Amino acid sequence: MSAADNKRLVQQVFTDSASRSGTTFADNLAEDASWIVTGQYSWSHEFKGREAIQNGLMGHFRSFFAERPRTVAFNFIADGDYVAVEARGDNVTKTGQRYDNEYCLVFKLENGKIKEIKEYCDSALVERVLGRFPESRKPAAG
């Protein structure tokens, strides 16, 4: 796929997220994809495989919200197999706390599928509002 095709796919992922609907992300996530939460805090980890991403990382994240989390992208930069996205959350936790993190997400695509995501965000906000990521939800390294 071209850089323009990759950009369109990632834009659709965020269109779905902004409207709290759609399955573009799940439908286009490679079985062996990885999501790398960067940094040196409790959520930092490489989640390998669709199951670890969908149910480990995202399952835990979604558990904090009464409705599907919403992330609105406002800038996309595509080059070859990579699409960089600047985005901002627009969410309220079940306990009533605002969770409006700012993100830079770098997507790597292969053959029309999301192969890798690197997430950069405000780690202090994550742990202040959502708490530490439970070790029991992190898949074993390797």
Tab-separated table of N, CA and C in Angstrom:
chain	number	residue	atom	x	y	z
A	1	MET	N	0.837	-1.185	0.000
A	1	MET	CA	0.000	0.000	0.000
A	1	MET	C	0.880	1.246	0.000
A	2	SER	N	0.373	2.297	-0.568
A	2	SER	CA	1.115	3.557	-0.622
A	2	SER	C	0.994	4.300	0.708
A	3	ALA	N	1.814	5.316	0.877
A	3	ALA	CA	1.735	6.156	2.070
A	3	ALA	C	0.340	6.778	2.186
A	4	ALA	N	-0.227	7.192	1.059
A	4	ALA	CA	-1.572	7.787	1.068
A	4	ALA	C	-2.614	6.763	1.506
A	5	ASP	N	-2.492	5.510	1.057
A	5	ASP	CA	-3.421	4.451	1.473
A	5	ASP	C	-3.290	4.184	2.975
A	6	ASN	N	-2.058	4.109	3.446
A	6	ASN	CA	-1.817	3.883	4.870
A	6	ASN	C	-2.407	5.020	5.704
A	7	LYS	N	-2.216	6.242	5.250
A	7	LYS	CA	-2.753	7.407	5.960
A	7	LYS	C	-4.278	7.338	6.023
A	8	ARG	N	-4.922	6.981	4.899
A	8	ARG	CA	-6.387	6.871	4.882
A	8	ARG	C	-6.881	5.824	5.880
A	9	LEU	N	-6.189	4.700	5.949
A	9	LEU	CA	-6.588	3.652	6.885
A	9	LEU	C	-6.504	4.144	8.328
A	10	VAL	N	-5.402	4.770	8.683
A	10	VAL	CA	-5.231	5.266	10.050
A	10	VAL	C	-6.217	6.397	10.334
A	11	GLN	N	-6.491	7.245	9.348
A	11	GLN	CA	-7.500	8.285	9.538
A	11	GLN	C	-8.863	7.670	9.840
A	12	GLN	N	-9.200	6.562	9.176
A	12	GLN	CA	-10.475	5.901	9.434
A	12	GLN	C	-10.516	5.306	10.842
A	13	VAL	N	-9.392	4.796	11.317
A	13	VAL	CA	-9.319	4.298	12.688
A	13	VAL	C	-9.722	5.413	13.657
A	14	PHE	N	-9.201	6.612	13.431
A	14	PHE	CA	-9.488	7.723	14.335
A	14	PHE	C	-10.858	8.340	14.090
A	15	THR	N	-11.382	8.234	12.887
A	15	THR	CA	-12.767	8.648	12.647
A	15	THR	C	-13.695	7.780	13.488
A	16	ASP	N	-13.433	6.469	13.494
A	16	ASP	CA	-14.210	5.553	14.330
A	16	ASP	C	-14.087	5.924	15.804
A	17	SER	N	-12.861	6.181	16.253
A	17	SER	CA	-12.638	6.505	17.655
A	17	SER	C	-13.342	7.797	18.048
A	18	ALA	N	-13.274	8.797	17.191
A	18	ALA	CA	-13.898	10.084	17.497
A	18	ALA	C	-15.414	9.947	17.645
A	19	SER	N	-15.994	9.015	16.883
A	19	SER	CA	-17.447	8.825	16.954
A	19	SER	C	-17.828	7.672	17.889
A	20	ARG	N	-16.818	7.082	18.538
A	20	ARG	CA	-17.022	5.947	19.455
A	20	ARG	C	-17.740	4.782	18.764
A	21	SER	N	-17.363	4.540	17.516
A	21	SER	CA	-18.000	3.466	16.751
A	21	SER	C	-16.994	2.813	15.817
A	22	GLY	N	-17.445	1.828	15.088
A	22	GLY	CA	-16.623	1.227	14.041
A	22	GLY	C	-15.668	0.166	14.542
A	23	THR	N	-15.165	-0.597	13.565
A	23	THR	CA	-14.257	-1.699	13.876
A	23	THR	C	-12.989	-1.646	13.014
A	24	THR	N	-12.696	-0.486	12.448
A	24	THR	CA	-11.550	-0.369	11.553
A	24	THR	C	-10.263	-0.823	12.226
A	25	PHE	N	-10.038	-0.424	13.483
A	25	PHE	CA	-8.815	-0.810	14.175
A	25	PHE	C	-8.731	-2.330	14.301
A	26	ALA	N	-9.745	-2.939	14.881
A	26	ALA	CA	-9.732	-4.390	15.100
A	26	ALA	C	-9.654	-5.154	13.781
A	27	ASP	N	-10.372	-4.693	12.782
A	27	ASP	CA	-10.403	-5.382	11.487
A	27	ASP	C	-9.068	-5.327	10.755
A	28	ASN	N	-8.240	-4.345	11.077
A	28	ASN	CA	-6.985	-4.144	10.351
A	28	ASN	C	-5.749	-4.324	11.216
A	29	LEU	N	-5.919	-4.942	12.376
A	29	LEU	CA	-4.807	-5.221	13.272
A	29	LEU	C	-4.230	-6.593	12.908
A	30	ALA	N	-2.956	-6.616	12.543
A	30	ALA	CA	-2.306	-7.880	12.194
A	30	ALA	C	-2.319	-8.815	13.399
A	31	GLU	N	-2.437	-10.087	13.135
A	31	GLU	CA	-2.467	-11.090	14.209
A	31	GLU	C	-1.211	-10.999	15.073
A	32	ASP	N	-0.063	-10.690	14.459
A	32	ASP	CA	1.205	-10.616	15.184
A	32	ASP	C	1.651	-9.176	15.442
A	33	ALA	N	0.699	-8.267	15.511
A	33	ALA	CA	1.012	-6.851	15.753
A	33	ALA	C	1.607	-6.663	17.146
A	34	SER	N	2.258	-5.522	17.338
A	34	SER	CA	2.725	-5.165	18.677
A	34	SER	C	2.390	-3.704	18.955
A	35	TRP	N	2.086	-3.427	20.207
A	35	TRP	CA	1.806	-2.065	20.682
A	35	TRP	C	2.823	-1.800	21.769
A	36	ILE	N	3.672	-0.813	21.549
A	36	ILE	CA	4.733	-0.484	22.490
A	36	ILE	C	4.350	0.799	23.218
A	37	VAL	N	4.117	0.673	24.513
A	37	VAL	CA	3.873	1.844	25.355
A	37	VAL	C	5.254	2.273	25.838
A	38	THR	N	5.707	3.413	25.337
A	38	THR	CA	7.068	3.863	25.614
A	38	THR	C	7.179	4.438	27.022
A	39	GLY	N	8.393	4.636	27.453
A	39	GLY	CA	8.648	5.273	28.739
A	39	GLY	C	9.118	4.293	29.783
A	40	GLN	N	9.122	4.781	31.023
A	40	GLN	CA	9.596	3.978	32.145
A	40	GLN	C	8.610	4.102	33.297
A	41	TYR	N	7.384	3.688	33.042
A	41	TYR	CA	6.358	3.686	34.081
A	41	TYR	C	5.595	2.372	33.989
A	42	SER	N	4.634	2.151	34.861
A	42	SER	CA	4.017	0.826	34.973
A	42	SER	C	3.301	0.353	33.711
A	43	TRP	N	2.823	1.261	32.876
A	43	TRP	CA	2.134	0.870	31.644
A	43	TRP	C	3.121	0.568	30.520
A	44	SER	N	4.382	0.930	30.667
A	44	SER	CA	5.393	0.702	29.629
A	44	SER	C	5.611	-0.791	29.437
A	45	HIS	N	5.412	-1.211	28.199
A	45	HIS	CA	5.529	-2.637	27.902
A	45	HIS	C	5.307	-2.811	26.401
A	46	GLU	N	5.788	-3.903	25.861
A	46	GLU	CA	5.454	-4.250	24.485
A	46	GLU	C	4.398	-5.345	24.534
A	47	PHE	N	3.203	-5.004	24.070
A	47	PHE	CA	2.086	-5.948	24.016
A	47	PHE	C	2.126	-6.601	22.642
A	48	LYS	N	2.443	-7.900	22.609
A	48	LYS	CA	2.658	-8.608	21.343
A	48	LYS	C	1.465	-9.484	21.008
A	49	GLY	N	0.920	-9.264	19.819
A	49	GLY	CA	-0.189	-10.070	19.333
A	49	GLY	C	-1.527	-9.407	19.554
A	50	ARG	N	-2.464	-9.746	18.667
A	50	ARG	CA	-3.808	-9.166	18.719
A	50	ARG	C	-4.458	-9.350	20.094
A	51	GLU	N	-4.352	-10.544	20.660
A	51	GLU	CA	-4.972	-10.848	21.962
A	51	GLU	C	-4.415	-9.943	23.060
A	52	ALA	N	-3.100	-9.804	23.140
A	52	ALA	CA	-2.463	-8.969	24.170
A	52	ALA	C	-2.863	-7.506	24.017
A	53	ILE	N	-3.010	-7.054	22.780
A	53	ILE	CA	-3.403	-5.655	22.537
A	53	ILE	C	-4.876	-5.456	22.863
A	54	GLN	N	-5.738	-6.279	22.272
A	54	GLN	CA	-7.182	-6.093	22.403
A	54	GLN	C	-7.678	-6.348	23.826
A	55	ASN	N	-7.191	-7.394	24.462
A	55	ASN	CA	-7.727	-7.769	25.764
A	55	ASN	C	-6.814	-7.403	26.923
A	56	GLY	N	-5.500	-7.396	26.701
A	56	GLY	CA	-4.573	-7.003	27.760
A	56	GLY	C	-4.552	-5.492	27.932
A	57	LEU	N	-3.906	-4.824	27.024
A	57	LEU	CA	-3.766	-3.363	27.100
A	57	LEU	C	-5.101	-2.645	26.965
A	58	MET	N	-5.775	-2.825	25.839
A	58	MET	CA	-7.008	-2.070	25.582
A	58	MET	C	-8.160	-2.522	26.481
A	59	GLY	N	-8.201	-3.806	26.817
A	59	GLY	CA	-9.235	-4.284	27.728
A	59	GLY	C	-9.128	-3.603	29.085
A	60	HIS	N	-7.922	-3.512	29.604
A	60	HIS	CA	-7.724	-2.838	30.890
A	60	HIS	C	-8.050	-1.352	30.757
A	61	PHE	N	-7.574	-0.717	29.700
A	61	PHE	CA	-7.834	0.706	29.491
A	61	PHE	C	-9.340	0.977	29.427
A	62	ARG	N	-10.052	0.201	28.620
A	62	ARG	CA	-11.504	0.409	28.459
A	62	ARG	C	-12.268	0.199	29.761
A	63	SER	N	-11.734	-0.594	30.680
A	63	SER	CA	-12.439	-0.892	31.925
A	63	SER	C	-12.653	0.341	32.803
A	64	PHE	N	-11.937	1.415	32.547
A	64	PHE	CA	-12.063	2.627	33.349
A	64	PHE	C	-13.219	3.532	32.906
A	65	PHE	N	-13.819	3.239	31.768
A	65	PHE	CA	-14.789	4.153	31.173
A	65	PHE	C	-16.151	3.489	31.002
A	66	ALA	N	-17.218	4.266	31.249
A	66	ALA	CA	-18.579	3.752	31.077
A	66	ALA	C	-18.925	3.620	29.596
A	67	GLU	N	-18.393	4.518	28.787
A	67	GLU	CA	-18.627	4.419	27.346
A	67	GLU	C	-17.293	4.217	26.646
A	68	ARG	N	-17.369	3.804	25.396
A	68	ARG	CA	-16.165	3.530	24.612
A	68	ARG	C	-15.259	4.772	24.611
A	69	PRO	N	-13.965	4.601	24.940
A	69	PRO	CA	-13.060	5.763	24.961
A	69	PRO	C	-12.995	6.453	23.598
A	70	ARG	N	-12.783	7.759	23.659
A	70	ARG	CA	-12.760	8.587	22.450
A	70	ARG	C	-11.408	9.279	22.351
A	71	THR	N	-10.770	9.148	21.193
A	71	THR	CA	-9.516	9.845	20.914
A	71	THR	C	-9.673	10.538	19.571
A	72	VAL	N	-9.390	11.833	19.569
A	72	VAL	CA	-9.576	12.646	18.369
A	72	VAL	C	-8.204	13.036	17.819
A	73	ALA	N	-7.951	12.657	16.584
A	73	ALA	CA	-6.678	12.992	15.935
A	73	ALA	C	-6.799	14.330	15.221
A	74	PHE	N	-5.700	15.078	15.216
A	74	PHE	CA	-5.718	16.375	14.545
A	74	PHE	C	-4.538	16.575	13.612
A	75	ASN	N	-3.662	15.588	13.513
A	75	ASN	CA	-2.551	15.715	12.572
A	75	ASN	C	-2.073	14.314	12.184
A	76	PHE	N	-1.910	14.103	10.884
A	76	PHE	CA	-1.423	12.827	10.349
A	76	PHE	C	-0.258	13.115	9.414
A	77	ILE	N	0.836	12.390	9.583
A	77	ILE	CA	1.987	12.512	8.700
A	77	ILE	C	2.336	11.109	8.227
A	78	ALA	N	2.325	10.893	6.928
A	78	ALA	CA	2.584	9.570	6.379
A	78	ALA	C	3.851	9.585	5.534
A	79	ASP	N	4.645	8.534	5.696
A	79	ASP	CA	5.849	8.348	4.900
A	79	ASP	C	6.062	6.842	4.752
A	80	GLY	N	5.852	6.335	3.565
A	80	GLY	CA	6.021	4.899	3.327
A	80	GLY	C	5.068	4.076	4.170
A	81	ASP	N	5.630	3.161	4.963
A	81	ASP	CA	4.828	2.271	5.804
A	81	ASP	C	4.460	2.888	7.151
A	82	TYR	N	4.858	4.117	7.403
A	82	TYR	CA	4.643	4.748	8.708
A	82	TYR	C	3.642	5.893	8.630
A	83	VAL	N	2.803	5.977	9.666
A	83	VAL	CA	1.880	7.100	9.816
A	83	VAL	C	2.001	7.580	11.256
A	84	ALA	N	2.387	8.839	11.428
A	84	ALA	CA	2.468	9.449	12.753
A	84	ALA	C	1.199	10.266	12.977
A	85	VAL	N	0.666	10.162	14.188
A	85	VAL	CA	-0.602	10.799	14.513
A	85	VAL	C	-0.471	11.572	15.812
A	86	GLU	N	-0.926	12.828	15.793
A	86	GLU	CA	-1.098	13.579	17.028
A	86	GLU	C	-2.575	13.512	17.362
A	87	ALA	N	-2.882	13.214	18.619
A	87	ALA	CA	-4.273	13.032	19.008
A	87	ALA	C	-4.467	13.445	20.462
A	88	ARG	N	-5.730	13.628	20.807
A	88	ARG	CA	-6.087	14.037	22.166
A	88	ARG	C	-7.310	13.239	22.602
A	89	GLY	N	-7.256	12.706	23.807
A	89	GLY	CA	-8.403	11.997	24.365
A	89	GLY	C	-9.479	12.973	24.816
A	90	ASP	N	-10.692	12.478	24.886
A	90	ASP	CA	-11.853	13.253	25.344
A	90	ASP	C	-12.724	12.283	26.138
A	91	ASN	N	-12.342	12.052	27.399
A	91	ASN	CA	-12.951	10.979	28.166
A	91	ASN	C	-13.170	11.358	29.624
A	92	VAL	N	-14.156	10.691	30.221
A	92	VAL	CA	-14.439	10.803	31.649
A	92	VAL	C	-14.484	9.380	32.196
A	93	THR	N	-13.758	9.145	33.285
A	93	THR	CA	-13.743	7.818	33.887
A	93	THR	C	-15.067	7.537	34.593
A	94	LYS	N	-15.265	6.288	34.969
A	94	LYS	CA	-16.466	5.902	35.714
A	94	LYS	C	-16.568	6.647	37.037
A	95	THR	N	-15.414	7.092	37.572
A	95	THR	CA	-15.413	7.836	38.840
A	95	THR	C	-15.560	9.338	38.634
A	96	GLY	N	-15.723	9.772	37.381
A	96	GLY	CA	-15.958	11.186	37.090
A	96	GLY	C	-14.718	12.014	36.824
A	97	GLN	N	-13.551	11.393	36.751
A	97	GLN	CA	-12.318	12.133	36.478
A	97	GLN	C	-12.139	12.315	34.972
A	98	ARG	N	-11.674	13.489	34.584
A	98	ARG	CA	-11.350	13.732	33.170
A	98	ARG	C	-10.069	12.971	32.842
A	99	TYR	N	-10.070	12.378	31.668
A	99	TYR	CA	-8.866	11.720	31.157
A	99	TYR	C	-8.707	12.152	29.708
A	100	ASP	N	-8.010	13.254	29.535
A	100	ASP	CA	-7.826	13.862	28.214
A	100	ASP	C	-6.347	13.884	27.861
A	101	ASN	N	-5.769	12.706	27.751
A	101	ASN	CA	-4.345	12.609	27.466
A	101	ASN	C	-4.052	13.094	26.055
A	102	GLU	N	-2.821	13.534	25.840
A	102	GLU	CA	-2.338	13.919	24.514
A	102	GLU	C	-1.366	12.838	24.068
A	103	TYR	N	-1.487	12.459	22.793
A	103	TYR	CA	-0.725	11.338	22.268
A	103	TYR	C	0.032	11.698	21.000
A	104	CYS	N	1.145	11.023	20.826
A	104	CYS	CA	1.769	10.879	19.522
A	104	CYS	C	1.864	9.367	19.336
A	105	LEU	N	1.238	8.886	18.284
A	105	LEU	CA	1.214	7.457	17.982
A	105	LEU	C	1.859	7.251	16.625
A	106	VAL	N	2.785	6.321	16.558
A	106	VAL	CA	3.453	6.021	15.299
A	106	VAL	C	3.025	4.615	14.878
A	107	PHE	N	2.310	4.547	13.762
A	107	PHE	CA	1.814	3.289	13.225
A	107	PHE	C	2.759	2.797	12.133
A	108	LYS	N	3.060	1.517	12.160
A	108	LYS	CA	3.770	0.872	11.053
A	108	LYS	C	2.780	-0.093	10.424
A	109	LEU	N	2.602	0.001	9.122
A	109	LEU	CA	1.676	-0.865	8.406
A	109	LEU	C	2.430	-1.757	7.444
A	110	GLU	N	1.931	-2.976	7.293
A	110	GLU	CA	2.478	-3.928	6.324
A	110	GLU	C	1.320	-4.597	5.610
A	111	ASN	N	1.323	-4.524	4.294
A	111	ASN	CA	0.300	-5.187	3.485
A	111	ASN	C	-1.117	-4.836	3.928
A	112	GLY	N	-1.332	-3.563	4.257
A	112	GLY	CA	-2.664	-3.103	4.617
A	112	GLY	C	-3.095	-3.407	6.035
A	113	LYS	N	-2.200	-3.921	6.864
A	113	LYS	CA	-2.517	-4.254	8.254
A	113	LYS	C	-1.638	-3.457	9.200
A	114	ILE	N	-2.176	-3.136	10.369
A	114	ILE	CA	-1.420	-2.444	11.410
A	114	ILE	C	-0.493	-3.466	12.055
A	115	LYS	N	0.793	-3.243	11.908
A	115	LYS	CA	1.807	-4.186	12.382
A	115	LYS	C	2.407	-3.756	13.724
A	116	GLU	N	2.541	-2.437	13.915
A	116	GLU	CA	3.159	-1.935	15.141
A	116	GLU	C	2.622	-0.549	15.452
A	117	ILE	N	2.471	-0.284	16.750
A	117	ILE	CA	2.096	1.051	17.235
A	117	ILE	C	3.060	1.395	18.353
A	118	LYS	N	3.618	2.577	18.280
A	118	LYS	CA	4.416	3.110	19.389
A	118	LYS	C	3.641	4.288	19.953
A	119	GLU	N	3.395	4.248	21.245
A	119	GLU	CA	2.596	5.270	21.919
A	119	GLU	C	3.471	6.132	22.815
A	120	TYR	N	3.345	7.436	22.627
A	120	TYR	CA	3.997	8.430	23.472
A	120	TYR	C	2.882	9.282	24.073
A	121	CYS	N	2.883	9.439	25.408
A	121	CYS	CA	1.814	10.219	26.045
A	121	CYS	C	2.289	10.750	27.389
A	122	ASP	N	1.381	11.403	28.106
A	122	ASP	CA	1.670	11.948	29.426
A	122	ASP	C	1.536	10.818	30.450
A	123	SER	N	2.653	10.196	30.784
A	123	SER	CA	2.641	9.042	31.682
A	123	SER	C	2.206	9.422	33.103
A	124	ALA	N	2.518	10.646	33.535
A	124	ALA	CA	2.094	11.075	34.875
A	124	ALA	C	0.565	11.141	34.945
A	125	LEU	N	-0.079	11.621	33.881
A	125	LEU	CA	-1.540	11.667	33.838
A	125	LEU	C	-2.121	10.254	33.870
A	126	VAL	N	-1.524	9.342	33.120
A	126	VAL	CA	-2.007	7.959	33.079
A	126	VAL	C	-2.060	7.390	34.496
A	127	GLU	N	-0.951	7.473	35.210
A	127	GLU	CA	-0.901	6.859	36.533
A	127	GLU	C	-1.701	7.642	37.564
A	128	ARG	N	-1.817	8.960	37.427
A	128	ARG	CA	-2.605	9.751	38.372
A	128	ARG	C	-4.096	9.424	38.259
A	129	VAL	N	-4.587	9.263	37.024
A	129	VAL	CA	-6.017	9.032	36.825
A	129	VAL	C	-6.354	7.545	36.764
A	130	LEU	N	-5.555	6.752	36.068
A	130	LEU	CA	-5.881	5.340	35.857
A	130	LEU	C	-5.148	4.396	36.804
A	131	GLY	N	-4.086	4.868	37.428
A	131	GLY	CA	-3.336	4.028	38.352
A	131	GLY	C	-2.276	3.202	37.639
A	132	ARG	N	-1.623	2.361	38.405
A	132	ARG	CA	-0.566	1.512	37.863
A	132	ARG	C	-1.184	0.396	37.030
A	133	PHE	N	-0.457	-0.029	36.004
A	133	PHE	CA	-0.905	-1.157	35.182
A	133	PHE	C	-0.589	-2.437	35.945
A	134	PRO	N	-1.570	-3.306	36.107
A	134	PRO	CA	-1.327	-4.535	36.882
A	134	PRO	C	-0.395	-5.504	36.156
A	135	GLU	N	0.604	-5.964	36.845
A	135	GLU	CA	1.560	-6.912	36.263
A	135	GLU	C	0.843	-8.158	35.740
A	136	SER	N	-0.239	-8.534	36.397
A	136	SER	CA	-0.962	-9.740	36.008
A	136	SER	C	-1.604	-9.630	34.620
A	137	ARG	N	-1.773	-8.405	34.115
A	137	ARG	CA	-2.364	-8.218	32.784
A	137	ARG	C	-1.306	-8.107	31.703
A	138	LYS	N	-0.052	-8.008	32.103
A	138	LYS	CA	1.033	-7.949	31.114
A	138	LYS	C	1.396	-9.364	30.699
A	139	PRO	N	1.404	-9.619	29.391
A	139	PRO	CA	1.833	-10.942	28.957
A	139	PRO	C	3.307	-11.162	29.271
A	140	ALA	N	3.687	-12.381	29.439
A	140	ALA	CA	5.089	-12.707	29.719
A	140	ALA	C	5.971	-12.227	28.584
A	141	ALA	N	7.153	-11.733	28.931
A	141	ALA	CA	8.118	-11.282	27.917
A	141	ALA	C	8.617	-12.487	27.147
A	142	GLY	N	8.952	-12.204	25.875
A	142	GLY	CA	9.549	-13.292	25.119
A	142	GLY	C	8.878	-13.479	23.872
